[in-house]
Coordinates of C-alpha atoms and ligand atoms in Angstrom, one line a residue:
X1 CA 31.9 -4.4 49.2
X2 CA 33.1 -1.3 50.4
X3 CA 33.3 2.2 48.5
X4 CA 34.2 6.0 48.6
X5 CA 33.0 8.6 46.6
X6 CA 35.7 11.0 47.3
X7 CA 36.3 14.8 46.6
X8 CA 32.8 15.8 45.5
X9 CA 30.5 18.3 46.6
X10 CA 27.7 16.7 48.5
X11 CA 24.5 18.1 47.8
X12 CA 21.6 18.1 50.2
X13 CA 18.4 19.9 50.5
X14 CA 19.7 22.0 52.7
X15 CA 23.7 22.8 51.8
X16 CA 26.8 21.8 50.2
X17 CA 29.8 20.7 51.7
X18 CA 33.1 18.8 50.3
X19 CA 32.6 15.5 51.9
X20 CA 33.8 11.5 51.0
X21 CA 30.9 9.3 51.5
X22 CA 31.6 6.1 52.7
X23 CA 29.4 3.2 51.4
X24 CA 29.9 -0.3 53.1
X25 CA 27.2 -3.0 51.3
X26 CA 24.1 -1.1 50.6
X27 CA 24.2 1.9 52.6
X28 CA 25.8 4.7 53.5
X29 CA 28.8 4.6 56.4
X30 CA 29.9 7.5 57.1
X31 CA 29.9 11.4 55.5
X32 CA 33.7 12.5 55.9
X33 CA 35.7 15.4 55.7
X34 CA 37.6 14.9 52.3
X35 CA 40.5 12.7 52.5
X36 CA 39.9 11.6 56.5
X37 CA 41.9 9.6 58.5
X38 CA 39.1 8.5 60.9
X39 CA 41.1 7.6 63.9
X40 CA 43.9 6.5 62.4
X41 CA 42.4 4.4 59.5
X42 CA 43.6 5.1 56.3
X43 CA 40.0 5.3 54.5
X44 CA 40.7 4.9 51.0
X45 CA 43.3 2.2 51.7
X46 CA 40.5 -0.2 53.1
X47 CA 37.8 0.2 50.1
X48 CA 37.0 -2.1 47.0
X49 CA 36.4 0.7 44.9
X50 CA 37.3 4.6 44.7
X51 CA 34.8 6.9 42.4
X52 CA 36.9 10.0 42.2
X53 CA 33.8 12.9 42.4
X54 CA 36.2 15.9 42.2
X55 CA 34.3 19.0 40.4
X56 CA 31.1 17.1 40.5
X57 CA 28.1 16.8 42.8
X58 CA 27.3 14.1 44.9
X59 CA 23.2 13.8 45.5
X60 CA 20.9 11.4 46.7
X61 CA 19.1 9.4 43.6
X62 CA 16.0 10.6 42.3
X63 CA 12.4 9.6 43.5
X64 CA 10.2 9.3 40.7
X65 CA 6.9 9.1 43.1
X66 CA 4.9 8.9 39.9
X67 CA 5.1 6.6 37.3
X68 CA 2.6 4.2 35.0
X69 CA 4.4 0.7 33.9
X70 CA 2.0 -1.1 31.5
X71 CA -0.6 1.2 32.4
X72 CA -3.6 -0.3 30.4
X73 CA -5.4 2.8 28.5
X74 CA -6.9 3.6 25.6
X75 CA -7.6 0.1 24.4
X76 CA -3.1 -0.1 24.4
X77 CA -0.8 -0.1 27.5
X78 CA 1.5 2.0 28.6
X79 CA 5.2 1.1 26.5
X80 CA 7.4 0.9 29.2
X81 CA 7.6 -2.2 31.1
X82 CA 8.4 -2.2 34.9
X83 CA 12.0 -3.8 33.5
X84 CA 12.5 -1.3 30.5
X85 CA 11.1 1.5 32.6
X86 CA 13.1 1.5 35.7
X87 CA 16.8 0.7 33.5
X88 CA 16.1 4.0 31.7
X89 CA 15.1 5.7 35.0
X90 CA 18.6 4.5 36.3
X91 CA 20.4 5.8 33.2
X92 CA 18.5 9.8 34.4
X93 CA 19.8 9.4 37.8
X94 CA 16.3 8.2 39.1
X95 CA 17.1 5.2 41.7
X96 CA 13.4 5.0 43.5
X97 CA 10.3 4.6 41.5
X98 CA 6.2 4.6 42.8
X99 CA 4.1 2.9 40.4
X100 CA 0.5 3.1 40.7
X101 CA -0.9 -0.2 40.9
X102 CA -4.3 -0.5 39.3
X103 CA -7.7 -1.8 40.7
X104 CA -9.8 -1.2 37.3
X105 CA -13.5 -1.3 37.6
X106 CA -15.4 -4.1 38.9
X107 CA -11.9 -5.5 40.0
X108 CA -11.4 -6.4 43.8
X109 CA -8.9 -4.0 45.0
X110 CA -6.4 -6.6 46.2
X111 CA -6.8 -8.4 43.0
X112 CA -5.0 -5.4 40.9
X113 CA -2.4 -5.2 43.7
X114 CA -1.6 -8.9 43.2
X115 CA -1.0 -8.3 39.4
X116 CA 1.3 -4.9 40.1
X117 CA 3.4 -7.0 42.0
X118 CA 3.5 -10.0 40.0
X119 CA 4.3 -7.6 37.2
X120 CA 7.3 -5.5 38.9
X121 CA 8.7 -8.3 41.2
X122 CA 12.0 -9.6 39.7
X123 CA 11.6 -7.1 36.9
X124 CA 13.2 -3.7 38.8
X125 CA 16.8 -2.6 38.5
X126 CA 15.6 -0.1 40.9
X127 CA 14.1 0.0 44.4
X128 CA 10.2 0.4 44.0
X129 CA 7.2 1.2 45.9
X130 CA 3.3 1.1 44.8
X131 CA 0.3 4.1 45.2
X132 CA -3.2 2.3 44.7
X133 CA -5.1 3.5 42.1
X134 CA -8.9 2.9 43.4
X135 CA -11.2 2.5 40.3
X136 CA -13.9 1.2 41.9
X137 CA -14.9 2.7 45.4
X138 CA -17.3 0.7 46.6
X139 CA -17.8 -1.1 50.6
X140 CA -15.7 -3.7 49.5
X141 CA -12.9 -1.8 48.3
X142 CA -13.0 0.8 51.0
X143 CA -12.4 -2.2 53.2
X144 CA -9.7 -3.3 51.1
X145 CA -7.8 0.0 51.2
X146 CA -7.7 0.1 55.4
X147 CA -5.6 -3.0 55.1
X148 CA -3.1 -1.1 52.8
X149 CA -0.8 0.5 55.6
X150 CA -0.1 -2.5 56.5
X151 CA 1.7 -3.5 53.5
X152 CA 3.6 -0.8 52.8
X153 CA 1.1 1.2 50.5
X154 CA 0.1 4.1 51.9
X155 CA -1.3 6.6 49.1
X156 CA -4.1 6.2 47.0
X157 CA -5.1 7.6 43.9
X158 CA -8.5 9.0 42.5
X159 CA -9.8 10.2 39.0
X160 CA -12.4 13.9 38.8
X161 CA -12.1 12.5 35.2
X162 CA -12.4 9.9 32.6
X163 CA -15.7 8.7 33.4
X164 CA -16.4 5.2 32.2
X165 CA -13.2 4.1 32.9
X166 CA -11.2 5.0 36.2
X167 CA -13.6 8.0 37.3
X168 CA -14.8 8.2 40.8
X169 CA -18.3 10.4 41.3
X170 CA -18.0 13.1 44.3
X171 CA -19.7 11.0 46.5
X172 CA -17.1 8.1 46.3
X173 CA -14.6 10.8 46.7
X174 CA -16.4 11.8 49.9
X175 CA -16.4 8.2 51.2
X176 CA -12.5 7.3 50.6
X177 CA -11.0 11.2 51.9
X178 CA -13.0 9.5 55.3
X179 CA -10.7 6.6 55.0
X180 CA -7.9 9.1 54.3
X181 CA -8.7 11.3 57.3
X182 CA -9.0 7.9 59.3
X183 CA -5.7 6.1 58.5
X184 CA -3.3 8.9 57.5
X185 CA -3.0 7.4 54.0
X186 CA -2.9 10.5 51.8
X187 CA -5.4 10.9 48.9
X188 CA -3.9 11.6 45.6
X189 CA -6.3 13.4 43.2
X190 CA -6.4 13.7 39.3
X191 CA -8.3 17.1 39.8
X192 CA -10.0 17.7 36.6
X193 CA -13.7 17.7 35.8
X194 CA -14.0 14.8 33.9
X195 CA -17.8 14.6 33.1
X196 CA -17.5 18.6 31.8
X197 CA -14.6 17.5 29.3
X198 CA -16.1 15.0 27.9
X199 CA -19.0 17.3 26.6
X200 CA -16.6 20.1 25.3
X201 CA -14.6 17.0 23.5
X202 CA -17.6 15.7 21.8
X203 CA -19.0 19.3 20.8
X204 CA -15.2 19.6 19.5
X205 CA -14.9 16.6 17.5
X206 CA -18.9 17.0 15.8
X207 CA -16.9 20.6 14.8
X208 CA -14.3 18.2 13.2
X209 CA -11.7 20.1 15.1
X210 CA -10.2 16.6 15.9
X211 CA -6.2 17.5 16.0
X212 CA -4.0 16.8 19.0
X213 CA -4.6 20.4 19.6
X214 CA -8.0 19.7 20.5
X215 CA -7.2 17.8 23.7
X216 CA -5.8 20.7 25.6
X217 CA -8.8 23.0 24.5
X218 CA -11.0 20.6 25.5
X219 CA -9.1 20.3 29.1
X220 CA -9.6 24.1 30.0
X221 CA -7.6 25.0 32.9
X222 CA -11.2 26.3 34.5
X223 CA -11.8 22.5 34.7
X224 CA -8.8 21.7 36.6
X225 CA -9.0 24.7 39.0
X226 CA -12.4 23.8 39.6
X227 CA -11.5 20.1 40.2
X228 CA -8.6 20.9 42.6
X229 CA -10.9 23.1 44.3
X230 CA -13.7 20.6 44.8
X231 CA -10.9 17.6 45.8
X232 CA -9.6 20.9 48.4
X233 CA -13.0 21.7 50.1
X234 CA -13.9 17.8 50.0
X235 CA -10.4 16.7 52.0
X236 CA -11.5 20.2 54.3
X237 CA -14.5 18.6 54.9
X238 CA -13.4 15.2 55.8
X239 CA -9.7 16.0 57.2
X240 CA -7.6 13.8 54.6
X241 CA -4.9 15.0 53.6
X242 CA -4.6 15.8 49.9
X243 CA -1.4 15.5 47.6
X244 CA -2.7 17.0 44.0
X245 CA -0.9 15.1 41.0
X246 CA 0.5 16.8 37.8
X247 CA -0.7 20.1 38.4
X248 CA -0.7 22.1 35.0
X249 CA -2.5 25.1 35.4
X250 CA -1.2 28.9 37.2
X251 CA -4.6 29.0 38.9
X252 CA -4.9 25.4 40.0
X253 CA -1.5 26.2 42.2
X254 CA -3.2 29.3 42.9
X255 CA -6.0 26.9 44.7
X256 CA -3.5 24.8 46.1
X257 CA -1.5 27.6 47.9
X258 CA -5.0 29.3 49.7
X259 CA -5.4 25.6 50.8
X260 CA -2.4 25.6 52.3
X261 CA -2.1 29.2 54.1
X262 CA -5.4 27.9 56.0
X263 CA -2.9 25.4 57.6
X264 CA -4.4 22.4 55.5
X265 CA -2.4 19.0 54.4
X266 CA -2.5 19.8 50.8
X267 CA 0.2 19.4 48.5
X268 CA 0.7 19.5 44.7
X269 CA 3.5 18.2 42.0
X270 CA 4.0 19.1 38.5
X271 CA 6.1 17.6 35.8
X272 CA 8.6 18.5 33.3
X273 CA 6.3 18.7 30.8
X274 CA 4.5 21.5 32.6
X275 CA 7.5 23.3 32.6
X276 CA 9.1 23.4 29.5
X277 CA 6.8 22.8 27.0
X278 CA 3.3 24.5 25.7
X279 CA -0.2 23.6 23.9
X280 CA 0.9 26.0 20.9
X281 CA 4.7 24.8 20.7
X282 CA 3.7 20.9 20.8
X283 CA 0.1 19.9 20.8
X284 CA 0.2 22.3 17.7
X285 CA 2.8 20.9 16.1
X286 CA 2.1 20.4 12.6
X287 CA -0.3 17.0 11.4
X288 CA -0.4 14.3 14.1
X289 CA 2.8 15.4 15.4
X290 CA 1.0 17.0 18.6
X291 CA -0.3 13.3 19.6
X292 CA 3.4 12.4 21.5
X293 CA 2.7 15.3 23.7
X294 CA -1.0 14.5 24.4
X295 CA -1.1 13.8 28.2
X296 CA -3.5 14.9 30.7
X297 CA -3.4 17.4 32.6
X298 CA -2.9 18.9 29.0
X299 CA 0.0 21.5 28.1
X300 CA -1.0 24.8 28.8
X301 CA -1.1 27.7 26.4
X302 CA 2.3 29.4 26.6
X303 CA 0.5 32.9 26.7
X304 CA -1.5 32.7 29.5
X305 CA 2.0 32.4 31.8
X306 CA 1.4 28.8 33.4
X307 CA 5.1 27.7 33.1
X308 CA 6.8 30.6 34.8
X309 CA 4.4 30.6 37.2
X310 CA 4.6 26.7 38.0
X311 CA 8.8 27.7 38.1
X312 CA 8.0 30.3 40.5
X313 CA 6.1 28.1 42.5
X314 CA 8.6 25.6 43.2
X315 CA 11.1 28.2 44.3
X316 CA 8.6 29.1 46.8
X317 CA 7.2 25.7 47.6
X318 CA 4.0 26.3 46.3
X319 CA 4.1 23.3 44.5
X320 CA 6.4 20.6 46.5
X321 CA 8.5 18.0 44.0
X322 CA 8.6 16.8 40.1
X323 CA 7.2 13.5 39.4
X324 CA 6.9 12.5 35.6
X325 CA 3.8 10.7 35.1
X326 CA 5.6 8.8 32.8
X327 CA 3.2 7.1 30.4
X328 CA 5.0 6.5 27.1
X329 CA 3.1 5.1 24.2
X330 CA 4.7 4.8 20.9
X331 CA 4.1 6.4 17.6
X332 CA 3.3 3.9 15.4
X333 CA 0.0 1.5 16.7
X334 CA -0.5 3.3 19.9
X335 CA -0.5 7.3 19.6
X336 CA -1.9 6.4 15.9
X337 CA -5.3 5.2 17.3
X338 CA -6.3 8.8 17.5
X339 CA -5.5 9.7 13.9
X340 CA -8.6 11.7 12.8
X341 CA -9.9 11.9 16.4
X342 CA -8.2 13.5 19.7
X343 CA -9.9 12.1 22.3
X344 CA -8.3 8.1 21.3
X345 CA -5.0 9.2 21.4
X346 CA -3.6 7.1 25.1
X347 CA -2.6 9.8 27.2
X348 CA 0.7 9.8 28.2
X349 CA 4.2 11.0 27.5
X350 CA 7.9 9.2 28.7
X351 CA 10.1 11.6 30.8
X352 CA 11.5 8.7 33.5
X353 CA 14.8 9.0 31.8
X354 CA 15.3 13.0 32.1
X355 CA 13.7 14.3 35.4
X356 CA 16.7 15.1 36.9
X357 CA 18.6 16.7 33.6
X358 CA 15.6 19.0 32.9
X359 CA 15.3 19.8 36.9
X360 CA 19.5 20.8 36.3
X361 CA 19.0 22.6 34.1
X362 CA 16.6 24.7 35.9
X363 CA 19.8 25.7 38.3
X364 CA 21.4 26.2 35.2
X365 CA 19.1 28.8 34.3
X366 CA 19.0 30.3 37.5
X367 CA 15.2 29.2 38.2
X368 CA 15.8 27.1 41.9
X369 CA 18.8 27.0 43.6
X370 CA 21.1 23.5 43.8
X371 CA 19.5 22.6 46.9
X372 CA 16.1 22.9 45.8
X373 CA 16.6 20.7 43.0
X374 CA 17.7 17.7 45.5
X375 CA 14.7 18.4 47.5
X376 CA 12.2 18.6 44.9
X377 CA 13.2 15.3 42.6
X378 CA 14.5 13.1 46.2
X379 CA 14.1 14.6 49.4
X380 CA 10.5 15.8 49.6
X381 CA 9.3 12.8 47.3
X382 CA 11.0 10.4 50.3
X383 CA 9.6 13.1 52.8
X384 CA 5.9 13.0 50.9
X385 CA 6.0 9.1 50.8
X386 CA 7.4 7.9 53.9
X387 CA 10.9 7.0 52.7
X388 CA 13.0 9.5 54.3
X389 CA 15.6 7.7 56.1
X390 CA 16.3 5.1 54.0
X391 CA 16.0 7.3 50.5
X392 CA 16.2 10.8 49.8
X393 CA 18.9 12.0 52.0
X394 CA 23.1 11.2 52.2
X395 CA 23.3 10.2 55.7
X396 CA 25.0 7.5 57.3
X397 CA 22.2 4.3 57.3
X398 CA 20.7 5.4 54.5
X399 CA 21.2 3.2 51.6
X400 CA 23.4 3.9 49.3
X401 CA 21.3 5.1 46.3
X402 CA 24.1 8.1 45.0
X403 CA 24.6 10.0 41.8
X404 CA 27.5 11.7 40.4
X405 CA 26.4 14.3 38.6
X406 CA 28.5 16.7 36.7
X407 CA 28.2 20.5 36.2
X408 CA 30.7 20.4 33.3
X409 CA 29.3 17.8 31.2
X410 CA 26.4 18.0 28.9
X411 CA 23.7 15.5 27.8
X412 CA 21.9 15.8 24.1
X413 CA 18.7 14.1 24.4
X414 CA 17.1 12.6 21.5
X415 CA 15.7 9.6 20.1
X416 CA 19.2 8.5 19.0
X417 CA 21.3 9.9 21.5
X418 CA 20.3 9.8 25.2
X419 CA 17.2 7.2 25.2
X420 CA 16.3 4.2 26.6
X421 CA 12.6 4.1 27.1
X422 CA 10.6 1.9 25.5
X423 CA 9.1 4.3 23.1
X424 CA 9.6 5.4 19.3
X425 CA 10.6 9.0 20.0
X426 CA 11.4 11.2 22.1
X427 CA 9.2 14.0 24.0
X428 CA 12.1 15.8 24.6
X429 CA 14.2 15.6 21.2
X430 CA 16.3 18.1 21.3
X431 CA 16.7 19.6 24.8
X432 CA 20.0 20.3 25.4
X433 CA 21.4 20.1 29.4
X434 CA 24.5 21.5 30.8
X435 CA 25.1 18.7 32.8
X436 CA 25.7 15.1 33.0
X437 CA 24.7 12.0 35.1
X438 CA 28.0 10.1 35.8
X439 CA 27.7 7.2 38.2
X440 CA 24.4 5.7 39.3
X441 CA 24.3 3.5 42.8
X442 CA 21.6 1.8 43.8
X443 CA 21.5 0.4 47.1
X444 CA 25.7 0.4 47.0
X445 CA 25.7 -0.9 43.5
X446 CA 26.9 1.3 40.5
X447 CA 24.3 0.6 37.7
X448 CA 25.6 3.4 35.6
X449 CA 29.3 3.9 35.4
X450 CA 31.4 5.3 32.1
X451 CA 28.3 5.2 30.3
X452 CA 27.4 1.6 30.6
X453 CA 24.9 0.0 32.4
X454 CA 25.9 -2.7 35.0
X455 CA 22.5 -3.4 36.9
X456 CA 20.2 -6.4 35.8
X457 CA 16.8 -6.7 36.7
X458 CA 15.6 -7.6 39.9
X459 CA 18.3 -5.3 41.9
X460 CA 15.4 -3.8 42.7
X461 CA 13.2 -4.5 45.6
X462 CA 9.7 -3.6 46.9
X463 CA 9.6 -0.5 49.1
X464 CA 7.2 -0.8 52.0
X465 CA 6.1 2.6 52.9
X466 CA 5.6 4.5 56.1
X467 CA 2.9 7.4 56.0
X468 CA 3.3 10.5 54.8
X469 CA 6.4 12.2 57.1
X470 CA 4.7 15.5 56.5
X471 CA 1.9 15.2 58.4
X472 CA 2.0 14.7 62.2
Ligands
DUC501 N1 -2.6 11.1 32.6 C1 -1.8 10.7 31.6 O1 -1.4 11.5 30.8 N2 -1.6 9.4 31.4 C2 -2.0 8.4 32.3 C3 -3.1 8.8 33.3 C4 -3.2 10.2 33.5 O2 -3.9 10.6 34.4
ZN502 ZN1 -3.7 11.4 36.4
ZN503 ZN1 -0.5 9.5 36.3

């Protein structure tokens, strides 16, 4: 099967040019001058199929590098399956998901791997790869981890909080950043001071102040800057490198960015969440309302300046991409176990769908340029997560994984408009973006076309990973 995408503007993280790409099975041919005759050979006279991308921007699919399918928490499981979850991704313009696999505790590492894949495999309409989530550091798990690399896995995730469930003590911290610094694999941290929260929660609910609200005054921002700093001087220490997920607050960045002017491996993503909406705005909506938006990192207070900020420091790579952390839980008998107390609300919110609208629309509104947007929702997440290559950039041997996005069309998202998570509402009901996601192809094949879905699950495959292509 052979196709051109002809007459669009191809976006990259680094330009725009007019260009026909030519896709022949599942990746890219050849990046033409519109309407070439390449040596004679009438292009579009020898394809399958023609997608006419005049006045609209042609961009490598989105890389979601952070994403929870069935995440157990809370007593419930994340809504989304790894089947419901990746077709709505596909609907956003997301084509590459990274799941975090889970090793709870007292679970041999390579036991939770087994179960991420026997969840995801056949289930994907989209290409996927896995993080480790390590719940339980311990010898035997350390040992595990080495062997990782080797299957494609080469990130690993640690919680500064939730003790009692997926929390790891400094000195098991200490011990895996030495298996970090050792392999390459980069650590990936959930910087907040977990045992410190759980005292302000408790004082907080004993004061009956047990609204959603609560949550994000329990979670101070001190906690997170001082997490992110300990994870920063603990991966100084040891030489791992360090990629900081959902960052939240203005003076966790603020961490993140000293780290990095001493020359270290550190990085940090936020989300859209973190961008657009506010502890006051949405964990203070009125009654239990606040409980779709309680996630953690929390929402920050909309007066202290942590979104503009968090803008500013994607312009000026500060922060490096926009993951979701999508984690959706429904409404009704899942957000509702925390009815009269915060702190049993399952943390989480569903964004997999809208990453790259609410990214546009920061072009839109003049907040990062055209290219910045590919780089921070594709290029760098490929870059970050060993990928680039094969995803994250339109370049002949690439695969084909392409959207059509247009500038003059306009999505309404809301529970009964744009949504196809598996969730009973919508975080982002409402938000309304000047732009549109047309065509979808994922590895050559359109999944999204005239607003229909054509993929079927198991399109999607198993990404093995190479290490992080930041590092050297
Ligand atoms: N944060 C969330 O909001 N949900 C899942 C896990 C996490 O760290
Ligand atoms: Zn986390
Ligand atoms: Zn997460």
């Amino acid at each position: 099967m052979k196709t051109l995408i002809k007459n669009g503007l191809v976006v990259s993280s680094t330009g725009r040019q007019l260009a026909d790409v030519l896709i022949d099975g599942e990746t890219i041919a050849a990046v033409l001058a519109p309407g070439s005759v390449l040596l004679g050979f009438d292009v579009e006279q020898n394809v399958d199929v023609v997608i006419d991308a005049a006045g609209k921007y042609v961009i490598p699919g989105g890389i979601d590098a952070h994403t929870h399918m069935s995440l157990p928490f809370g007593g419930t499981a994340a809504s989304d399956t790894f089947e419901t979850g990746t077709r709505a991704a596909a609907w956003g313009g997301t084509t590459t998901i990274i799941d975090f696999a889970v090793q709870t505790f007292g679970q041999r590492l390579e036991d939770g791997l087994a179960k991420w894949h026997s969840m995801a495999e056949g289930e994907c309409a989209i290409d996927y790869g896995f993080h480790q989530i390590m719940g339980d550091v311990n010898d035997e798990s350390l040992r595990a981890l080495r062997g990782l690399v080797d299957q494609g896995i080469t990130s690993f995730k640690m919680f500064m909080a939730y003790p009692g469930v997926f929390y790891s003590d400094d000195a098991q911290v200490l011990r895996a950043m030495q298996v970090s610094a050792d392999t390459g694999m980069l650590t990936m941290m959930h910087a907040e001071n977990g045992p410190a929260i759980d005292v302000l929660v408790q004082q907080l609910l004993a004061e009956g102040k047990t609204d959603p609200y609560y949550h994000g005054i329990a979670r101070a921002w001190q906690l997170e800057e001082e997490a992110t700093h300990r994870a920063i001087m603990l991966a100084d220490l040891t030489g791992a490198p360090l990629y900081v997920v959902h960052v939240s607050a203005r003076q966790a960045v603020e961490q993140l960015a000293a780290a990095r002017d001493r020359g270290r491996n550190v990085f940090g993503e936020t989300c859209p969440q973190y961008l657009y909406l506010s502890l006051e705005d949405n964990l203070g909506a009125p009654g239990f309302e606040g409980a779709k938006w309680v996630c953690s990192t929390p929402l920050r207070s909309k007066h202290e300046g942590h979104q503009d900020y968090l803008w500013q420091s994607l312009r000026t790579n500060d922060l490096q991409l926009v993951s979701t952390d999508h984690c959706p839980f429904c409404m009704k008998g899942q957000k509702e176990l925390g009815l009269g107390d915060f702190s049993k609300i399952p943390n989480g919110i569903g964004s997999i769908e809208h990453r790259m609208d609410l990214l546009y629309q920061g072009v839109v509104e003049g907040r990062i340029s055209l290219e910045r947007w590919v780089e921070i929702t594709s290029t760098t997440p490929a870059r970050m997560f060993g990928l680039y290559g094969r995803k994250g950039v339109i370049a002949p041997g690439a695969d084909a994984d392409i959207v059509v996005y247009d500038p003059n069309g306009h999505t309404s998202i809301g529970y009964n408009k744009t949504h196809h998570m598996n969730m009973d509402y919508s975080a982002w009901e409402g938000y309304e973006i000047d732009g549109h996601v047309d065509t979808v192809l994922a590895r050559g094949k359109r999944v999204i076309d005239g607003g229909q879905y054509l993929g079927a699950k198991g399109d999607g495959r198993f990404l093995r990973r190479d290490l992080s292509q930041y590092l050297i």
